[in-house]
Coordinates of N, CA and C in Angstrom, one line a residue:
M1 N 97.6 102.9 99.1 CA 96.9 104.0 98.4 C 95.5 104.2 99.0
L2 N 94.8 103.1 99.3 CA 93.5 103.1 99.8 C 93.5 103.8 101.2
A3 N 94.6 103.6 101.9 CA 94.7 104.2 103.3 C 94.6 105.7 103.2
F4 N 95.2 106.3 102.2 CA 95.2 107.8 102.2 C 93.8 108.2 101.8
V5 N 93.1 107.5 101.0 CA 91.7 107.9 100.6 C 90.8 107.8 101.8
A6 N 91.0 106.7 102.6 CA 90.2 106.6 103.8 C 90.5 107.8 104.7
G7 N 91.7 108.3 104.7 CA 92.1 109.5 105.5 C 91.4 110.8 105.1
V8 N 90.9 110.8 103.8 CA 90.1 111.9 103.4 C 88.9 112.2 104.3
A9 N 88.4 111.1 104.9 CA 87.4 111.1 106.0 C 86.2 111.9 105.6
L10 N 85.8 111.8 104.4 CA 84.6 112.5 103.8 C 83.4 112.3 104.6
S11 N 82.6 113.0 104.9 CA 81.3 112.7 105.4 C 80.6 111.9 104.5
L12 N 81.2 111.4 103.4 CA 80.5 110.5 102.5 C 80.4 109.2 103.3
T13 N 79.2 108.7 103.4 CA 78.9 107.5 104.1 C 79.1 106.3 103.1
L14 N 80.3 106.1 102.7 CA 80.6 105.1 101.7 C 80.2 103.7 102.2
A15 N 80.2 103.5 103.5 CA 79.8 102.1 104.0 C 78.4 101.7 103.6
A16 N 77.6 102.7 103.2 CA 76.2 102.4 102.8 C 76.1 101.8 101.4
A17 N 77.2 101.9 100.7 CA 77.2 101.3 99.3 C 77.3 99.8 99.3
P18 N 76.8 99.1 98.3 CA 76.9 97.7 98.3 C 78.4 97.2 98.1
P19 N 78.7 96.1 98.7 CA 80.1 95.6 98.7 C 80.6 95.0 97.3
A20 N 80.4 95.8 96.2 CA 80.8 95.3 94.9 C 82.3 95.5 94.8
S21 N 82.9 94.6 94.0 CA 84.3 94.7 93.8 C 84.6 96.0 92.9
P22 N 85.4 96.9 93.5 CA 85.7 98.1 92.8 C 86.7 97.9 91.7
E23 N 86.6 98.7 90.6 CA 87.6 98.7 89.5 C 88.4 99.9 89.6
L24 N 89.7 99.8 89.8 CA 90.6 100.9 89.9 C 90.8 101.5 88.5
L25 N 90.3 102.7 88.2 CA 90.4 103.3 86.9 C 91.8 104.0 86.8
D26 N 92.2 104.6 87.9 CA 93.5 105.4 87.8 C 93.9 105.7 89.2
N27 N 95.2 105.8 89.4 CA 95.8 106.3 90.6 C 97.2 106.8 90.2
G28 N 97.7 107.8 91.0 CA 99.0 108.3 90.7 C 99.3 109.6 91.4
T29 N 100.2 110.4 90.8 CA 100.7 111.6 91.4 C 100.9 112.7 90.3
F30 N 100.5 113.9 90.7 CA 100.8 115.1 89.8 C 101.8 116.0 90.6
T31 N 102.7 116.6 89.9 CA 103.5 117.7 90.4 C 102.8 119.0 89.9
L32 N 102.6 119.9 90.8 CA 101.9 121.1 90.6 C 102.8 122.4 90.5
Y33 N 102.5 123.3 89.6 CA 103.3 124.5 89.4 C 102.4 125.7 89.2
I34 N 102.9 126.8 89.6 CA 102.3 128.1 89.2 C 103.5 129.0 88.8
N35 N 103.3 129.7 87.7 CA 104.4 130.5 87.1 C 105.7 129.8 87.1
G36 N 105.7 128.5 86.8 CA 106.9 127.7 86.7 C 107.5 127.3 88.0
A37 N 107.0 127.7 89.1 CA 107.5 127.3 90.4 C 106.7 126.2 91.0
R38 N 107.3 125.2 91.5 CA 106.6 124.0 92.1 C 105.9 124.5 93.4
I39 N 104.6 124.2 93.4 CA 103.8 124.5 94.6 C 103.4 123.3 95.4
G40 N 103.6 122.1 94.9 CA 103.2 121.0 95.7 C 102.9 119.7 94.8
E41 N 102.2 118.8 95.5 CA 102.0 117.5 94.9 C 100.6 117.0 95.2
E42 N 100.0 116.3 94.2 CA 98.7 115.7 94.4 C 98.8 114.2 94.2
R43 N 98.3 113.4 95.2 CA 98.2 112.0 95.1 C 96.7 111.6 95.1
F44 N 96.3 110.8 94.2 CA 94.9 110.5 93.9 C 94.6 109.1 93.5
L45 N 93.3 108.8 93.6 CA 92.8 107.6 92.9 C 91.4 107.8 92.5
I46 N 91.0 107.0 91.5 CA 89.6 107.0 90.9 C 89.2 105.6 90.7
R47 N 88.1 105.2 91.3 CA 87.6 103.8 91.1 C 86.1 103.8 90.7
R48 N 85.7 102.7 90.2 CA 84.3 102.5 89.7 C 83.8 101.3 90.2
E49 N 82.5 101.3 90.6 CA 81.8 100.2 91.1 C 80.4 100.0 90.4
R50 N 80.0 98.8 90.1 CA 78.7 98.6 89.5 C 77.6 98.7 90.6
A51 N 76.5 99.3 90.3 CA 75.5 99.5 91.3 C 74.1 99.4 90.7
G52 N 73.8 98.3 90.0 CA 72.4 98.1 89.5 C 72.0 99.0 88.4
S53 N 70.7 99.3 88.4 CA 70.1 100.0 87.3 C 70.5 101.4 87.2
A54 N 70.9 102.0 88.3 CA 71.3 103.4 88.3 C 72.7 103.6 87.5
G55 N 73.4 102.6 87.2 CA 74.7 102.7 86.5 C 75.8 102.6 87.5
A56 N 77.0 102.9 87.0 CA 78.2 102.8 87.8 C 78.3 103.9 88.8
V57 N 78.9 103.6 89.9 CA 79.3 104.6 91.0 C 80.8 104.9 90.9
Y58 N 81.1 106.1 90.7 CA 82.5 106.5 90.7 C 82.9 107.2 92.0
R59 N 84.0 106.8 92.5 CA 84.6 107.5 93.8 C 86.0 107.9 93.5
A60 N 86.3 109.1 93.9 CA 87.6 109.6 93.7 C 88.1 110.3 95.0
G61 N 89.3 110.3 95.3 CA 89.9 111.0 96.4 C 91.3 111.4 96.1
A62 N 91.7 112.5 96.8 CA 93.1 113.0 96.6 C 93.6 113.7 97.9
E63 N 94.9 113.7 98.0 CA 95.5 114.5 99.1 C 96.6 115.3 98.4
L64 N 96.6 116.6 98.8 CA 97.6 117.5 98.3 C 98.4 118.2 99.4
N65 N 99.6 118.4 99.2 CA 100.5 119.2 100.0 C 100.9 120.4 99.2
L66 N 100.5 121.6 99.6 CA 100.7 122.8 98.9 C 101.4 123.9 99.7
K67 N 102.2 124.7 98.9 CA 102.8 125.9 99.5 C 102.5 127.0 98.6
L68 N 101.7 128.0 99.1 CA 101.2 129.1 98.3 C 101.4 130.4 99.1
D69 N 102.0 131.3 98.5 CA 102.2 132.7 99.1 C 102.8 132.5 100.5
G70 N 103.7 131.6 100.6 CA 104.4 131.5 101.9 C 103.6 130.7 102.9
R71 N 102.4 130.2 102.6 CA 101.6 129.4 103.5 C 101.6 128.0 103.1
T72 N 101.7 127.1 104.0 CA 101.7 125.6 103.8 C 100.3 125.1 104.2
M73 N 99.7 124.3 103.3 CA 98.4 123.7 103.6 C 98.3 122.3 103.1
R74 N 97.5 121.5 103.7 CA 97.2 120.1 103.3 C 95.7 120.1 103.0
V75 N 95.5 119.5 101.8 CA 94.1 119.5 101.3 C 93.7 118.0 101.0
S76 N 92.5 117.6 101.5 CA 92.0 116.3 101.2 C 90.6 116.5 100.6
V77 N 90.4 115.9 99.4 CA 89.1 116.0 98.7 C 88.6 114.6 98.3
G78 N 87.3 114.5 98.2 CA 86.7 113.3 97.7 C 85.4 113.6 97.0
L79 N 85.0 112.8 96.0 CA 83.8 113.0 95.2 C 83.2 111.6 94.9
E80 N 81.9 111.5 95.0 CA 81.2 110.4 94.6 C 80.2 110.8 93.4
A81 N 80.2 110.1 92.3 CA 79.4 110.5 91.1 C 78.7 109.2 90.6
L82 N 77.6 109.5 89.9 CA 76.7 108.4 89.5 C 76.4 108.4 88.1
G83 N 76.4 107.2 87.4 CA 75.9 107.1 86.1 C 77.0 107.4 85.0
P84 N 76.6 107.2 83.7 CA 77.6 107.3 82.6 C 78.1 108.8 82.5
Q85 N 77.4 109.8 83.0 CA 77.8 111.1 82.9 C 78.4 111.6 84.2
C86 N 78.6 110.7 85.1 CA 79.3 111.0 86.4 C 78.7 112.2 87.1
R87 N 77.4 112.1 87.4 CA 76.7 113.2 88.1 C 77.1 113.2 89.5
P88 N 77.7 114.3 90.0 CA 78.1 114.4 91.4 C 77.0 114.3 92.3
V89 N 77.1 113.4 93.3 CA 76.1 113.2 94.3 C 76.6 113.5 95.7
R90 N 77.9 113.4 96.0 CA 78.4 113.7 97.3 C 79.9 114.2 97.1
Y91 N 80.2 115.2 98.0 CA 81.5 115.8 97.9 C 82.0 116.2 99.3
A92 N 83.3 116.2 99.5 CA 83.8 116.7 100.8 C 85.2 117.2 100.6
A93 N 85.6 118.2 101.3 CA 87.0 118.7 101.2 C 87.3 119.2 102.6
Q94 N 88.6 119.0 103.0 CA 89.1 119.5 104.2 C 90.5 120.2 103.9
I95 N 90.6 121.4 104.3 CA 91.8 122.2 104.0 C 92.4 122.6 105.4
N96 N 93.5 122.1 105.7 CA 94.2 122.3 106.9 C 95.3 123.4 106.7
G97 N 95.4 124.3 107.6 CA 96.4 125.4 107.5 C 95.9 126.5 108.4
S98 N 96.4 127.7 108.0 CA 96.1 128.9 108.8 C 94.6 129.3 108.7
E99 N 94.0 128.9 107.6 CA 92.5 129.1 107.5 C 91.8 127.8 107.2
A100 N 91.8 127.0 108.2 CA 91.2 125.6 108.1 C 89.7 125.7 107.7
T101 N 89.4 124.9 106.7 CA 88.1 125.0 106.1 C 87.6 123.6 105.8
T102 N 86.3 123.3 106.1 CA 85.7 122.0 105.7 C 84.5 122.3 104.9
I103 N 84.3 121.6 103.8 CA 83.2 121.7 102.9 C 82.6 120.3 102.7
V104 N 81.3 120.2 102.8 CA 80.5 119.0 102.6 C 79.4 119.3 101.6
G105 N 79.3 118.6 100.5 CA 78.3 118.8 99.6 C 77.4 117.6 99.3
M106 N 76.2 117.8 99.0 CA 75.3 116.6 98.7 C 74.2 117.1 97.6
L107 N 74.0 116.2 96.7 CA 72.9 116.4 95.7 C 71.6 116.0 96.4
I108 N 70.6 117.0 96.4 CA 69.3 116.7 96.9 C 68.3 117.1 95.8
R109 N 67.7 116.1 95.2 CA 66.9 116.3 94.0 C 67.6 117.1 92.9
D110 N 67.2 118.3 92.7 CA 67.8 119.0 91.6 C 68.8 120.1 92.1
R111 N 69.3 120.0 93.3 CA 70.2 121.0 93.8 C 71.3 120.4 94.6
I112 N 72.5 121.0 94.5 CA 73.6 120.6 95.3 C 73.7 121.6 96.5
R113 N 73.7 121.1 97.7 CA 73.9 121.9 98.9 C 75.3 121.8 99.4
L114 N 75.9 122.9 99.6 CA 77.3 123.0 100.2 C 77.2 123.5 101.6
D115 N 77.7 122.8 102.6 CA 77.8 123.3 104.0 C 79.3 123.6 104.2
I116 N 79.6 124.9 104.5 CA 81.0 125.3 104.6 C 81.3 125.8 106.0
R117 N 82.4 125.3 106.6 CA 82.8 125.8 107.9 C 84.2 126.3 107.8
S118 N 84.4 127.6 108.1 CA 85.7 128.2 108.0 C 85.9 129.2 109.1
P119 N 87.0 129.9 109.2 CA 87.2 130.9 110.2 C 86.2 132.0 110.1
R120 N 85.6 132.2 109.0 CA 84.6 133.3 108.8 C 83.2 132.9 109.4
G121 N 83.1 131.6 109.8 CA 81.9 131.1 110.4 C 81.3 130.0 109.5
D122 N 80.1 129.6 109.8 CA 79.4 128.6 109.0 C 78.4 129.2 108.0
E123 N 78.4 128.6 106.8 CA 77.4 129.1 105.8 C 77.0 127.9 105.0
M124 N 75.8 128.1 104.3 CA 75.3 127.1 103.4 C 74.9 127.8 102.1
K125 N 75.3 127.0 101.0 CA 75.0 127.5 99.7 C 74.3 126.4 98.9
E126 N 73.4 126.8 98.0 CA 72.7 125.8 97.1 C 72.9 126.2 95.7
F127 N 73.0 125.2 94.8 CA 73.2 125.5 93.4 C 72.2 124.6 92.6
L128 N 71.5 125.2 91.7 CA 70.6 124.4 90.9 C 71.4 123.6 89.9
V129 N 71.0 122.3 89.7 CA 71.7 121.4 88.8 C 70.8 121.1 87.7
R130 N 71.1 121.5 86.5 CA 70.4 121.2 85.3 C 71.4 120.7 84.2
G131 N 71.1 119.6 83.6 CA 72.1 119.1 82.6 C 73.3 118.5 83.2
K132 N 74.4 118.6 82.4 CA 75.7 118.0 82.8 C 76.4 118.9 83.8
L133 N 77.1 118.3 84.8 CA 77.8 119.0 85.8 C 79.1 118.3 86.2
A134 N 80.1 119.1 86.3 CA 81.4 118.6 86.9 C 81.8 119.5 88.1
V135 N 82.7 118.9 88.9 CA 83.2 119.7 90.0 C 84.7 119.9 89.8
F136 N 85.1 121.1 89.9 CA 86.5 121.5 89.9 C 86.9 122.1 91.2
D137 N 88.1 121.8 91.7 CA 88.7 122.5 92.8 C 90.0 123.1 92.3
R138 N 90.4 124.3 92.9 CA 91.6 124.9 92.5 C 92.8 124.0 92.8
Y139 N 93.7 124.0 91.8 CA 95.0 123.3 91.9 C 94.9 121.8 92.0
I140 N 93.7 121.2 91.6 CA 93.5 119.8 91.6 C 93.3 119.3 90.2
A141 N 94.1 118.3 89.8 CA 94.1 117.8 88.4 C 93.2 116.6 88.1
H142 N 93.1 115.7 89.0 CA 92.5 114.4 88.7 C 91.0 114.6 88.4
Q143 N 90.4 115.7 88.9 CA 88.9 115.9 88.7 C 88.6 116.2 87.2
Y144 N 89.5 116.5 86.4 CA 89.2 116.7 85.0 C 88.8 115.4 84.3
F145 N 89.1 114.2 84.9 CA 88.6 113.0 84.4 C 87.0 113.0 84.3
F146 N 86.4 113.6 85.3 CA 84.9 113.7 85.3 C 84.4 114.7 84.2
A147 N 85.2 115.7 83.9 CA 84.8 116.6 82.8 C 84.9 115.9 81.5
S148 N 85.9 115.1 81.3 CA 86.1 114.3 80.1 C 84.9 113.3 79.9
M149 N 84.4 112.8 81.0 CA 83.3 111.8 80.9 C 82.0 112.5 80.3
L150 N 81.9 113.8 80.5 CA 80.7 114.5 80.1 C 80.6 114.5 78.5
L151 N 81.7 114.4 77.9 CA 81.7 114.4 76.4 C 81.0 113.2 75.8
G152 N 81.2 112.0 76.5 CA 80.7 110.8 75.9 C 81.2 110.5 74.5
N153 N 80.4 110.4 73.5 CA 80.8 110.2 72.2 C 80.8 111.5 71.4
E154 N 80.5 112.6 72.0 CA 80.4 113.9 71.3 C 81.8 114.5 71.2
V155 N 81.8 115.5 70.2 CA 83.0 116.3 70.1 C 83.0 117.5 70.9
T156 N 81.8 118.0 71.2 CA 81.6 119.2 72.0 C 80.3 119.0 72.8
T157 N 80.3 119.6 74.0 CA 79.1 119.6 74.8 C 79.1 120.8 75.8
E158 N 77.9 121.2 76.1 CA 77.7 122.3 77.1 C 77.5 121.6 78.5
A159 N 78.0 122.3 79.5 CA 77.9 121.8 80.9 C 78.0 122.9 81.8
S160 N 77.9 122.6 83.1 CA 78.3 123.6 84.1 C 79.3 123.0 85.1
V161 N 80.0 123.9 85.7 CA 81.1 123.5 86.6 C 80.8 124.2 88.0
L162 N 80.9 123.4 89.0 CA 80.8 123.9 90.4 C 82.2 123.9 91.0
V163 N 82.6 125.0 91.6 CA 83.9 125.2 92.2 C 83.6 125.4 93.7
P164 N 83.6 124.3 94.5 CA 83.2 124.4 95.9 C 84.0 125.4 96.7
Q165 N 85.3 125.4 96.5 CA 86.2 126.2 97.3 C 86.0 127.7 97.1
D166 N 85.5 128.0 95.9 CA 85.2 129.4 95.6 C 83.7 129.7 95.8
G167 N 82.9 128.7 96.0 CA 81.5 128.8 96.2 C 80.7 129.4 95.0
N168 N 81.1 129.0 93.8 CA 80.4 129.5 92.6 C 80.2 128.4 91.6
Q169 N 79.4 128.7 90.6 CA 79.0 127.7 89.5 C 79.0 128.5 88.2
E170 N 79.5 128.0 87.1 CA 79.5 128.7 85.9 C 79.3 127.7 84.7
A171 N 78.8 128.3 83.6 CA 78.6 127.5 82.4 C 80.0 127.3 81.7
V172 N 80.1 126.1 81.0 CA 81.4 125.8 80.3 C 81.0 125.1 79.0
T173 N 81.9 125.2 78.0 CA 81.9 124.4 76.8 C 83.1 123.5 76.8
I174 N 82.8 122.2 76.6 CA 83.9 121.2 76.6 C 84.1 120.7 75.2
V175 N 85.3 120.7 74.7 CA 85.6 120.4 73.3 C 86.7 119.3 73.2
D176 N 86.5 118.3 72.4 CA 87.5 117.3 72.1 C 88.3 117.8 70.9
R177 N 89.6 118.1 71.1 CA 90.4 118.6 70.1 C 91.2 117.5 69.3
G178 N 91.0 116.3 69.7 CA 91.7 115.2 69.1 C 93.0 114.9 69.7
E179 N 93.8 114.0 69.0 CA 95.1 113.6 69.5 C 96.2 114.5 69.0
E180 N 97.2 114.6 69.8 CA 98.4 115.4 69.5 C 99.6 115.0 70.3
P181 N 100.8 115.2 69.8 CA 102.0 114.8 70.6 C 102.2 115.8 71.7
V182 N 102.5 115.3 72.9 CA 102.6 116.1 74.1 C 103.8 115.6 74.9
T183 N 104.6 116.5 75.5 CA 105.7 116.1 76.4 C 105.2 116.1 77.8
V184 N 105.3 115.0 78.5 CA 105.0 114.9 79.9 C 106.2 114.3 80.6
G185 N 106.8 115.2 81.4 CA 108.1 114.8 82.0 C 109.1 114.6 81.0
Q186 N 109.7 113.4 80.9 CA 110.7 113.1 79.9 C 110.1 112.3 78.7
A187 N 108.8 112.1 78.8 CA 108.2 111.2 77.7 C 107.4 112.1 76.7
E188 N 107.5 111.7 75.4 CA 106.8 112.2 74.4 C 105.6 111.3 74.1
L189 N 104.4 111.8 74.3 CA 103.2 110.9 74.2 C 102.2 111.4 73.2
Q190 N 101.4 110.5 72.7 CA 100.3 110.9 71.8 C 99.0 110.9 72.7
L191 N 98.5 112.1 73.0 CA 97.4 112.3 73.9 C 96.2 113.0 73.4
R192 N 95.1 112.7 73.9 CA 93.8 113.4 73.6 C 93.8 114.7 74.3
H193 N 93.5 115.8 73.5 CA 93.5 117.1 74.0 C 92.0 117.6 74.2
I194 N 91.7 117.9 75.5 CA 90.3 118.4 75.8 C 90.4 119.8 76.2
E195 N 89.6 120.7 75.7 CA 89.6 122.1 76.0 C 88.3 122.5 76.7
I196 N 88.4 123.2 77.8 CA 87.2 123.6 78.5 C 87.2 125.1 78.6
A197 N 86.2 125.7 77.9 CA 86.1 127.2 77.8 C 85.2 127.6 79.0
M198 N 85.7 128.4 79.9 CA 84.9 128.8 81.1 C 84.1 130.1 80.7
Q199 N 83.1 130.3 81.5 CA 82.3 131.5 81.3 C 83.0 132.8 81.6
D200 N 84.1 132.7 82.4 CA 84.8 133.9 82.7 C 85.9 134.2 81.7
G201 N 85.9 133.5 80.6 CA 86.8 133.7 79.5 C 88.1 132.9 79.5
S202 N 88.4 132.3 80.6 CA 89.6 131.5 80.7 C 89.4 130.1 80.0
T203 N 90.5 129.5 79.7 CA 90.4 128.1 79.0 C 91.3 127.2 79.8
H204 N 90.8 126.0 80.1 CA 91.5 124.9 80.7 C 91.8 123.9 79.7
H205 N 93.1 123.5 79.6 CA 93.5 122.5 78.7 C 93.9 121.2 79.4
V206 N 93.4 120.1 78.9 CA 93.6 118.8 79.6 C 94.1 117.8 78.5
W207 N 95.1 117.0 78.8 CA 95.6 116.0 77.9 C 95.5 114.6 78.6
M208 N 94.9 113.7 77.9 CA 94.5 112.4 78.5 C 95.1 111.2 77.7
D209 N 95.4 110.2 78.4 CA 95.8 108.9 77.8 C 94.7 107.9 78.2
G210 N 93.8 107.7 77.3 CA 92.6 106.9 77.7 C 91.8 107.7 78.7
V211 N 91.6 107.0 79.9 CA 90.9 107.7 81.0 C 91.8 108.4 81.9
R212 N 93.1 108.3 81.7 CA 94.1 108.9 82.6 C 94.4 110.4 82.2
V213 N 94.2 111.2 83.2 CA 94.6 112.6 83.0 C 96.2 112.7 83.2
M214 N 96.8 113.2 82.1 CA 98.3 113.3 82.1 C 98.9 114.7 82.4
K215 N 98.1 115.7 81.9 CA 98.6 117.0 82.0 C 97.4 118.0 82.0
V216 N 97.5 119.0 82.8 CA 96.5 120.1 82.9 C 97.2 121.4 82.9
E217 N 96.7 122.3 82.0 CA 97.3 123.7 82.0 C 96.2 124.7 81.9
I218 N 96.3 125.7 82.8 CA 95.4 126.9 82.8 C 96.2 128.1 82.6
P219 N 96.4 128.6 81.4 CA 97.3 129.7 81.1 C 96.9 131.0 81.8
G220 N 95.6 131.2 82.0 CA 95.2 132.5 82.7 C 95.7 132.7 84.1
V221 N 96.0 131.6 84.8 CA 96.5 131.7 86.1 C 97.9 131.0 86.2
Q222 N 98.5 130.7 85.1 CA 99.8 130.1 85.0 C 99.9 128.8 85.8
F223 N 98.8 128.0 85.8 CA 98.8 126.7 86.5 C 99.1 125.6 85.6
L224 N 100.0 124.7 86.1 CA 100.4 123.5 85.4 C 100.4 122.3 86.3
A225 N 99.8 121.2 85.9 CA 99.9 119.9 86.6 C 100.5 118.9 85.6
I226 N 101.6 118.2 86.1 CA 102.2 117.2 85.2 C 102.2 115.9 85.9
R227 N 101.8 114.9 85.2 CA 101.8 113.6 85.7 C 103.2 113.1 86.1
S228 N 103.4 112.6 87.3 CA 104.7 112.2 87.7 C 105.0 110.7 87.6
D229 N 104.0 109.9 87.1 CA 104.1 108.5 87.1 C 103.8 108.0 85.7
T230 N 104.4 108.6 84.6 CA 104.1 108.3 83.2 C 104.4 106.9 82.9
A231 N 105.3 106.2 83.6 CA 105.7 104.9 83.3 C 104.7 103.8 83.9
D232 N 103.7 104.2 84.7 CA 102.8 103.3 85.3 C 101.8 102.8 84.2

C-alpha cells in the first residue's frame, strides 16, 4: 500500500519531515458510482505522525481509476495537514488522460496557492484561509475524514472547502447527525452520520465508523462511494 502512495509523487517534500513512526489511521478501497453506474475505484491510506509542539501531521494519498463520459483517467492525489483541525499545508494531484492536469498547492501564511498545469496552459490561483478549512476533490471519498476532524467535540461548525480541481472555495456548515443504521455492501452497521451543507445548496452525506469513512453520498450529482473492505 505504501508503494502506491509513493507513486502519487506529490511535490510534497515528505523527506523533510522527521522520521517519526507513523500511525496508520485508515486504508482501504471505495467503489464509486454515478446514477447507479459504477465509474471506478479509489484506493487510499491516511496516516498520522507526531511532530512536536505544532501537533500531529496527517498525510493521506489515493489513486483512482475512473471512467467518465466514455473517457478513462487515472487520478493520484495527496494531502498533508497539520494540527488537531487538520489544517491543509500541502496538496498535489495528477490527472492522467486525454486532458492531463497537474495541481500543486501550498499554504503560505494565510493563503493557499495552487499552481495548475493543464492543456489550457499554466495558471496560478490563491485563496485566503481563515478559520477551518477542508479540501475536497470530485469523486474522492477518503478526504471526508478531514472534514469530520473539523467538528472536534462540536455538533456543528462553520468552515470553508477548497475544491482544487474546480479551482474554487466555498463556505460550508458541518453537522453531526448522530448514529444511525446504514447498509454498506452486505453489512448493516451503526454509523455516525455527518452532513455537510455547501454554499451552492447541495448537501454531502458521510457515514463514519470511528475515523473510518464508510459511505459518501451526494444526491445532487447522484454520486455514491461505498466502502469495499467493511470486514477490515
